[in-house]
Amino acid sequence: MKFENNKSGNGGVITLNNEIKEVGRLTYTIFPEENKLIISFVLVHPEFEGRGMGKYLVEEAIKFARENNWKVYPHCSYARSVMMRMNDVSDVFLLPLPEFLQYHPDSQL
């Protein structure tokens, strides 16, 4: 599996490909003046669903955000649900504090 990040202007697409074809994609928008990356949409093609590929795409977006010192706002409900279950994203997860603490009560903020 291979990730490819195609950034264009203040937006982009991260694709996940196997040896033959695209497995899925994640679209994002960057607000550099706010140090923010917004995950707009996550898509996994039907034949690859149920194998964690969407989570891999979200993790790749988080990695990209960390490399650029951006926070991540998961506008996409799938990306938000994935991030809510992750324990190591408090440094980048941009979510209203009460909602974040509801899912991460032991967080060291």
GROMACS .gro file of N, CA, C and O in nm, residues 34-90:
model
  228
   34GLU      N    1  -0.456   2.995   1.007
   34GLU     CA    2  -0.511   2.943   1.132
   34GLU      C    3  -0.441   2.814   1.176
   34GLU      O    4  -0.482   2.752   1.275
   35ASN      N    5  -0.338   2.773   1.102
   35ASN     CA    6  -0.268   2.647   1.132
   35ASN      C    7  -0.365   2.531   1.145
   35ASN      O    8  -0.360   2.453   1.240
   36LYS      N    9  -0.453   2.519   1.045
   36LYS     CA   10  -0.561   2.421   1.053
   36LYS      C   11  -0.573   2.343   0.922
   36LYS      O   12  -0.565   2.399   0.814
   37LEU      N   13  -0.593   2.211   0.936
   37LEU     CA   14  -0.626   2.123   0.825
   37LEU      C   15  -0.765   2.067   0.853
   37LEU      O   16  -0.789   2.012   0.960
   38ILE      N   17  -0.855   2.083   0.757
   38ILE     CA   18  -0.990   2.031   0.772
   38ILE      C   19  -1.005   1.908   0.684
   38ILE      O   20  -0.981   1.915   0.563
   39ILE      N   21  -1.042   1.797   0.745
   39ILE     CA   22  -1.070   1.675   0.668
   39ILE      C   23  -1.214   1.686   0.620
   39ILE      O   24  -1.308   1.688   0.700
   40SER      N   25  -1.230   1.694   0.488
   40SER     CA   26  -1.362   1.713   0.430
   40SER      C   27  -1.436   1.583   0.404
   40SER      O   28  -1.557   1.574   0.423
   41PHE      N   29  -1.363   1.483   0.356
   41PHE     CA   30  -1.430   1.362   0.308
   41PHE      C   31  -1.333   1.245   0.307
   41PHE      O   32  -1.217   1.261   0.272
   42VAL      N   33  -1.380   1.129   0.346
   42VAL     CA   34  -1.301   1.005   0.337
   42VAL      C   35  -1.385   0.905   0.258
   42VAL      O   36  -1.502   0.883   0.287
   43LEU      N   37  -1.322   0.846   0.157
   43LEU     CA   38  -1.389   0.746   0.074
   43LEU      C   39  -1.300   0.622   0.064
   43LEU      O   40  -1.180   0.634   0.036
   44VAL      N   41  -1.359   0.507   0.087
   44VAL     CA   42  -1.292   0.379   0.062
   44VAL      C   43  -1.380   0.306  -0.038
   44VAL      O   44  -1.501   0.293  -0.020
   45HIS      N   45  -1.319   0.261  -0.147
   45HIS     CA   46  -1.395   0.191  -0.250
   45HIS      C   47  -1.454   0.061  -0.191
   45HIS      O   48  -1.390  -0.005  -0.109
   46PRO      N   49  -1.576   0.026  -0.234
   46PRO     CA   50  -1.650  -0.085  -0.171
   46PRO      C   51  -1.572  -0.216  -0.156
   46PRO      O   52  -1.585  -0.282  -0.053
   47GLU      N   53  -1.490  -0.252  -0.253
   47GLU     CA   54  -1.420  -0.380  -0.241
   47GLU      C   55  -1.312  -0.382  -0.133
   47GLU      O   56  -1.260  -0.487  -0.098
   48PHE      N   57  -1.281  -0.263  -0.076
   48PHE     CA   58  -1.179  -0.255   0.029
   48PHE      C   59  -1.237  -0.216   0.165
   48PHE      O   60  -1.163  -0.198   0.261
   49GLU      N   61  -1.369  -0.200   0.173
   49GLU     CA   62  -1.432  -0.160   0.298
   49GLU      C   63  -1.415  -0.267   0.406
   49GLU      O   64  -1.400  -0.385   0.376
   50GLY      N   65  -1.418  -0.222   0.532
   50GLY     CA   66  -1.412  -0.314   0.644
   50GLY      C   67  -1.275  -0.367   0.677
   50GLY      O   68  -1.261  -0.461   0.755
   51ARG      N   69  -1.171  -0.306   0.621
   51ARG     CA   70  -1.033  -0.352   0.646
   51ARG      C   71  -0.945  -0.246   0.711
   51ARG      O   72  -0.824  -0.258   0.714
   52GLY      N   73  -1.006  -0.136   0.757
   52GLY     CA   74  -0.930  -0.031   0.824
   52GLY      C   75  -0.864   0.069   0.731
   52GLY      O   76  -0.783   0.150   0.775
   53MET      N   77  -0.897   0.066   0.603
   53MET     CA   78  -0.832   0.155   0.507
   53MET      C   79  -0.867   0.302   0.531
   53MET      O   80  -0.783   0.390   0.515
   54GLY      N   81  -0.990   0.328   0.571
   54GLY     CA   82  -1.029   0.465   0.603
   54GLY      C   83  -0.949   0.520   0.719
   54GLY      O   84  -0.906   0.635   0.718
   55LYS      N   85  -0.928   0.437   0.819
   55LYS     CA   86  -0.847   0.479   0.935
   55LYS      C   87  -0.704   0.511   0.891
   55LYS      O   88  -0.644   0.608   0.937
   56TYR      N   89  -0.649   0.430   0.801
   56TYR     CA   90  -0.514   0.458   0.752
   56TYR      C   91  -0.507   0.594   0.684
   56TYR      O   92  -0.409   0.668   0.699
   57LEU      N   93  -0.611   0.629   0.609
   57LEU     CA   94  -0.614   0.760   0.543
   57LEU      C   95  -0.620   0.873   0.646
   57LEU      O   96  -0.549   0.973   0.631
   58VAL      N   97  -0.700   0.857   0.749
   58VAL     CA   98  -0.709   0.958   0.855
   58VAL      C   99  -0.574   0.970   0.925
   58VAL      O  100  -0.526   1.081   0.951
   59GLU      N  101  -0.510   0.859   0.954
   59GLU     CA  102  -0.378   0.862   1.019
   59GLU      C  103  -0.275   0.935   0.931
   59GLU      O  104  -0.190   1.008   0.983
   60GLU      N  105  -0.283   0.915   0.801
   60GLU     CA  106  -0.190   0.983   0.710
   60GLU      C  107  -0.215   1.133   0.710
   60GLU      O  108  -0.120   1.212   0.706
   61ALA      N  109  -0.340   1.175   0.716
   61ALA     CA  110  -0.373   1.317   0.724
   61ALA      C  111  -0.320   1.377   0.855
   61ALA      O  112  -0.268   1.490   0.856
   62ILE      N  113  -0.332   1.304   0.964
   62ILE     CA  114  -0.281   1.350   1.093
   62ILE      C  115  -0.129   1.364   1.087
   62ILE      O  116  -0.073   1.462   1.136
   63LYS      N  117  -0.064   1.268   1.026
   63LYS     CA  118   0.082   1.275   1.010
   63LYS      C  119   0.121   1.400   0.931
   63LYS      O  120   0.213   1.473   0.970
   64PHE      N  121   0.051   1.426   0.822
   64PHE     CA  122   0.076   1.544   0.739
   64PHE      C  123   0.055   1.672   0.820
   64PHE      O  124   0.136   1.765   0.813
   65ALA      N  125  -0.051   1.676   0.900
   65ALA     CA  126  -0.077   1.794   0.983
   65ALA      C  127   0.034   1.814   1.087
   65ALA      O  128   0.081   1.927   1.106
   66ARG      N  129   0.077   1.708   1.150
   66ARG     CA  130   0.184   1.719   1.249
   66ARG      C  131   0.314   1.770   1.186
   66ARG      O  132   0.385   1.851   1.246
   67GLU      N  133   0.345   1.721   1.067
   67GLU     CA  134   0.467   1.766   0.998
   67GLU      C  135   0.465   1.916   0.971
   67GLU      O  136   0.570   1.978   0.958
   68ASN      N  137   0.346   1.974   0.964
   68ASN     CA  138   0.331   2.117   0.934
   68ASN      C  139   0.283   2.198   1.053
   68ASN      O  140   0.250   2.316   1.038
   69ASN      N  141   0.278   2.137   1.171
   69ASN     CA  142   0.233   2.203   1.293
   69ASN      C  143   0.092   2.260   1.281
   69ASN      O  144   0.064   2.371   1.326
   70TRP      N  145   0.004   2.182   1.218
   70TRP     CA  146  -0.136   2.221   1.204
   70TRP      C  147  -0.222   2.138   1.298
   70TRP      O  148  -0.188   2.025   1.332
   71LYS      N  149  -0.335   2.195   1.336
   71LYS     CA  150  -0.440   2.122   1.407
   71LYS      C  151  -0.530   2.059   1.302
   71LYS      O  152  -0.537   2.105   1.188
   72VAL      N  153  -0.604   1.956   1.339
   72VAL     CA  154  -0.693   1.885   1.247
   72VAL      C  155  -0.837   1.902   1.295
   72VAL      O  156  -0.869   1.868   1.410
   73TYR      N  157  -0.921   1.952   1.206
   73TYR     CA  158  -1.064   1.956   1.232
   73TYR      C  159  -1.132   1.856   1.140
   73TYR      O  160  -1.131   1.873   1.018
   74PRO      N  161  -1.188   1.749   1.196
   74PRO     CA  162  -1.253   1.647   1.113
   74PRO      C  163  -1.398   1.684   1.081
   74PRO      O  164  -1.490   1.647   1.153
   75HIS      N  165  -1.419   1.759   0.974
   75HIS     CA  166  -1.555   1.793   0.931
   75HIS      C  167  -1.631   1.668   0.889
   75HIS      O  168  -1.750   1.655   0.913
   76CYS      N  169  -1.561   1.574   0.828
   76CYS     CA  170  -1.620   1.446   0.786
   76CYS      C  171  -1.655   1.365   0.911
   76CYS      O  172  -1.572   1.346   1.001
   77SER      N  173  -1.780   1.317   0.918
   77SER     CA  174  -1.825   1.244   1.036
   77SER      C  175  -1.747   1.114   1.057
   77SER      O  176  -1.722   1.073   1.170
   78TYR      N  177  -1.706   1.050   0.947
   78TYR     CA  178  -1.626   0.927   0.961
   78TYR      C  179  -1.490   0.960   1.024
   78TYR      O  180  -1.447   0.895   1.120
   79ALA      N  181  -1.424   1.063   0.972
   79ALA     CA  182  -1.293   1.102   1.026
   79ALA      C  183  -1.306   1.142   1.173
   79ALA      O  184  -1.221   1.107   1.255
   80ARG      N  185  -1.414   1.211   1.206
   80ARG     CA  186  -1.435   1.250   1.345
   80ARG      C  187  -1.451   1.127   1.434
   80ARG      O  188  -1.392   1.118   1.541
   81SER      N  189  -1.529   1.029   1.390
   81SER     CA  190  -1.550   0.909   1.473
   81SER      C  191  -1.420   0.831   1.490
   81SER      O  192  -1.394   0.776   1.597
   82VAL      N  193  -1.337   0.827   1.386
   82VAL     CA  194  -1.207   0.759   1.395
   82VAL      C  195  -1.119   0.832   1.496
   82VAL      O  196  -1.060   0.770   1.586
   83MET      N  197  -1.111   0.965   1.484
   83MET     CA  198  -1.024   1.041   1.574
   83MET      C  199  -1.073   1.035   1.718
   83MET      O  200  -0.992   1.036   1.811
   84MET      N  201  -1.203   1.026   1.738
   84MET     CA  202  -1.258   1.017   1.874
   84MET      C  203  -1.211   0.890   1.944
   84MET      O  204  -1.199   0.888   2.066
   85ARG      N  205  -1.185   0.786   1.867
   85ARG     CA  206  -1.141   0.658   1.926
   85ARG      C  207  -0.989   0.648   1.940
   85ARG      O  208  -0.940   0.552   1.997
   86MET      N  209  -0.917   0.746   1.888
   86MET     CA  210  -0.771   0.742   1.894
   86MET      C  211  -0.724   0.809   2.024
   86MET      O  212  -0.777   0.912   2.064
   87ASN      N  213  -0.622   0.750   2.086
   87ASN     CA  214  -0.572   0.803   2.213
   87ASN      C  215  -0.456   0.899   2.199
   87ASN      O  216  -0.420   0.966   2.294
   88ASP      N  217  -0.397   0.907   2.081
   88ASP     CA  218  -0.274   0.985   2.066
   88ASP      C  219  -0.292   1.107   1.975
   88ASP      O  220  -0.200   1.147   1.906
   89VAL      N  221  -0.409   1.170   1.979
   89VAL     CA  222  -0.433   1.282   1.889
   89VAL      C  223  -0.464   1.414   1.961
   89VAL      O  224  -0.496   1.513   1.896
   90SER      N  225  -0.453   1.417   2.092
   90SER     CA  226  -0.489   1.539   2.165
   90SER      C  227  -0.404   1.659   2.124
   90SER      O  228  -0.448   1.773   2.137
   0.00000   0.00000   0.00000
